């Protein structure tokens, strides 16, 4: 179940990057000035960004800037959008450091995808999002089965039964022995 949740968080991370078409493909290349440390954030920012508190000071400047801009708009967001943002942060908070590293790598990979591939992913996500919860759960279980299942071994052909070598010398006939002796 954790792997399916992890997959969902990774997919969400990929999809978050899609609408940013005007942004450079690699935000780390942008010169983003240092952002405030966690202890320097306003109380309202800390409340909104609470799930990120443990990682805040180690986060890249451009990521901090992105989250600060989200926190600034948070009070004006629709309740559904607020809920979505909070769920994303909480999901991120629950990931292990290894899962976060993998999610970041997947995000970097996704940001390099061609536009048409990104659109395909976005469409797939929209289709998935519109499914009933029961269907989503079923898909998660199927995905878990694929992840944990061992690959099937290729079928092996039965071993061929070796055939005894044929001899040109008859063994059981008296005439053959006599003929062999007379040739000497």
mmCIF file of C-alpha atoms in Angstrom, residues 44-106:
data_model
loop_
_atom_site.group_PDB
_atom_site.id
_atom_site.type_symbol
_atom_site.label_atom_id
_atom_site.label_comp_id
_atom_site.label_asym_id
_atom_site.label_seq_id
_atom_site.Cartn_x
_atom_site.Cartn_y
_atom_site.Cartn_z
ATOM 1 C CA UNK A 44 0.865 32.297 8.870
ATOM 2 C CA UNK A 45 3.547 30.885 6.547
ATOM 3 C CA UNK A 46 4.580 28.332 9.175
ATOM 4 C CA UNK A 47 0.972 27.211 9.592
ATOM 5 C CA UNK A 48 0.490 26.658 5.856
ATOM 6 C CA UNK A 49 3.915 25.096 5.323
ATOM 7 C CA UNK A 50 4.026 23.047 8.540
ATOM 8 C CA UNK A 51 4.455 19.649 6.795
ATOM 9 C CA UNK A 52 7.655 20.978 5.211
ATOM 10 C CA UNK A 53 9.185 22.272 8.452
ATOM 11 C CA UNK A 54 11.712 19.455 8.929
ATOM 12 C CA UNK A 55 13.124 19.884 5.429
ATOM 13 C CA UNK A 56 12.738 23.629 4.992
ATOM 14 C CA UNK A 57 16.257 24.789 5.833
ATOM 15 C CA UNK A 58 17.848 22.108 3.608
ATOM 16 C CA UNK A 59 15.509 22.794 0.681
ATOM 17 C CA UNK A 60 16.825 24.433 -2.498
ATOM 18 C CA UNK A 61 16.133 28.176 -2.787
ATOM 19 C CA UNK A 62 13.876 27.836 -5.827
ATOM 20 C CA UNK A 63 11.732 25.240 -4.023
ATOM 21 C CA UNK A 64 11.427 27.449 -0.946
ATOM 22 C CA UNK A 65 10.435 30.352 -3.197
ATOM 23 C CA UNK A 66 7.768 28.215 -4.881
ATOM 24 C CA UNK A 67 6.280 27.151 -1.531
ATOM 25 C CA UNK A 68 6.384 30.713 -0.213
ATOM 26 C CA UNK A 69 4.414 31.894 -3.243
ATOM 27 C CA UNK A 70 1.861 29.138 -2.605
ATOM 28 C CA UNK A 71 1.642 30.165 1.056
ATOM 29 C CA UNK A 72 1.087 33.803 0.005
ATOM 30 C CA UNK A 73 -1.872 32.794 -2.197
ATOM 31 C CA UNK A 74 -3.208 30.193 0.224
ATOM 32 C CA UNK A 75 -5.781 32.421 1.944
ATOM 33 C CA UNK A 76 -7.358 33.300 -1.426
ATOM 34 C CA UNK A 77 -7.507 29.719 -2.708
ATOM 35 C CA UNK A 78 -10.725 27.793 -3.042
ATOM 36 C CA UNK A 79 -11.262 25.235 -0.264
ATOM 37 C CA UNK A 80 -10.690 22.364 -2.704
ATOM 38 C CA UNK A 81 -7.363 23.833 -3.821
ATOM 39 C CA UNK A 82 -6.289 24.371 -0.196
ATOM 40 C CA UNK A 83 -7.142 20.774 0.592
ATOM 41 C CA UNK A 84 -5.175 19.530 -2.432
ATOM 42 C CA UNK A 85 -2.082 21.527 -1.447
ATOM 43 C CA UNK A 86 -2.253 20.340 2.167
ATOM 44 C CA UNK A 87 -2.663 16.704 1.076
ATOM 45 C CA UNK A 88 0.373 17.011 -1.189
ATOM 46 C CA UNK A 89 2.496 18.447 1.603
ATOM 47 C CA UNK A 90 1.292 15.821 4.069
ATOM 48 C CA UNK A 91 2.000 13.046 1.568
ATOM 49 C CA UNK A 92 5.488 14.438 1.080
ATOM 50 C CA UNK A 93 5.993 14.637 4.826
ATOM 51 C CA UNK A 94 5.175 10.918 5.181
ATOM 52 C CA UNK A 95 7.783 9.811 2.639
ATOM 53 C CA UNK A 96 11.084 8.384 3.785
ATOM 54 C CA UNK A 97 14.254 10.220 2.711
ATOM 55 C CA UNK A 98 14.859 7.510 0.086
ATOM 56 C CA UNK A 99 11.338 7.891 -1.305
ATOM 57 C CA UNK A 100 11.788 11.665 -1.449
ATOM 58 C CA UNK A 101 15.068 11.257 -3.319
ATOM 59 C CA UNK A 102 13.362 8.948 -5.810
ATOM 60 C CA UNK A 103 10.468 11.387 -6.192
ATOM 61 C CA UNK A 104 12.904 14.225 -6.923
ATOM 62 C CA UNK A 105 14.721 12.099 -9.513
ATOM 63 C CA UNK A 106 11.405 11.192 -11.135
#
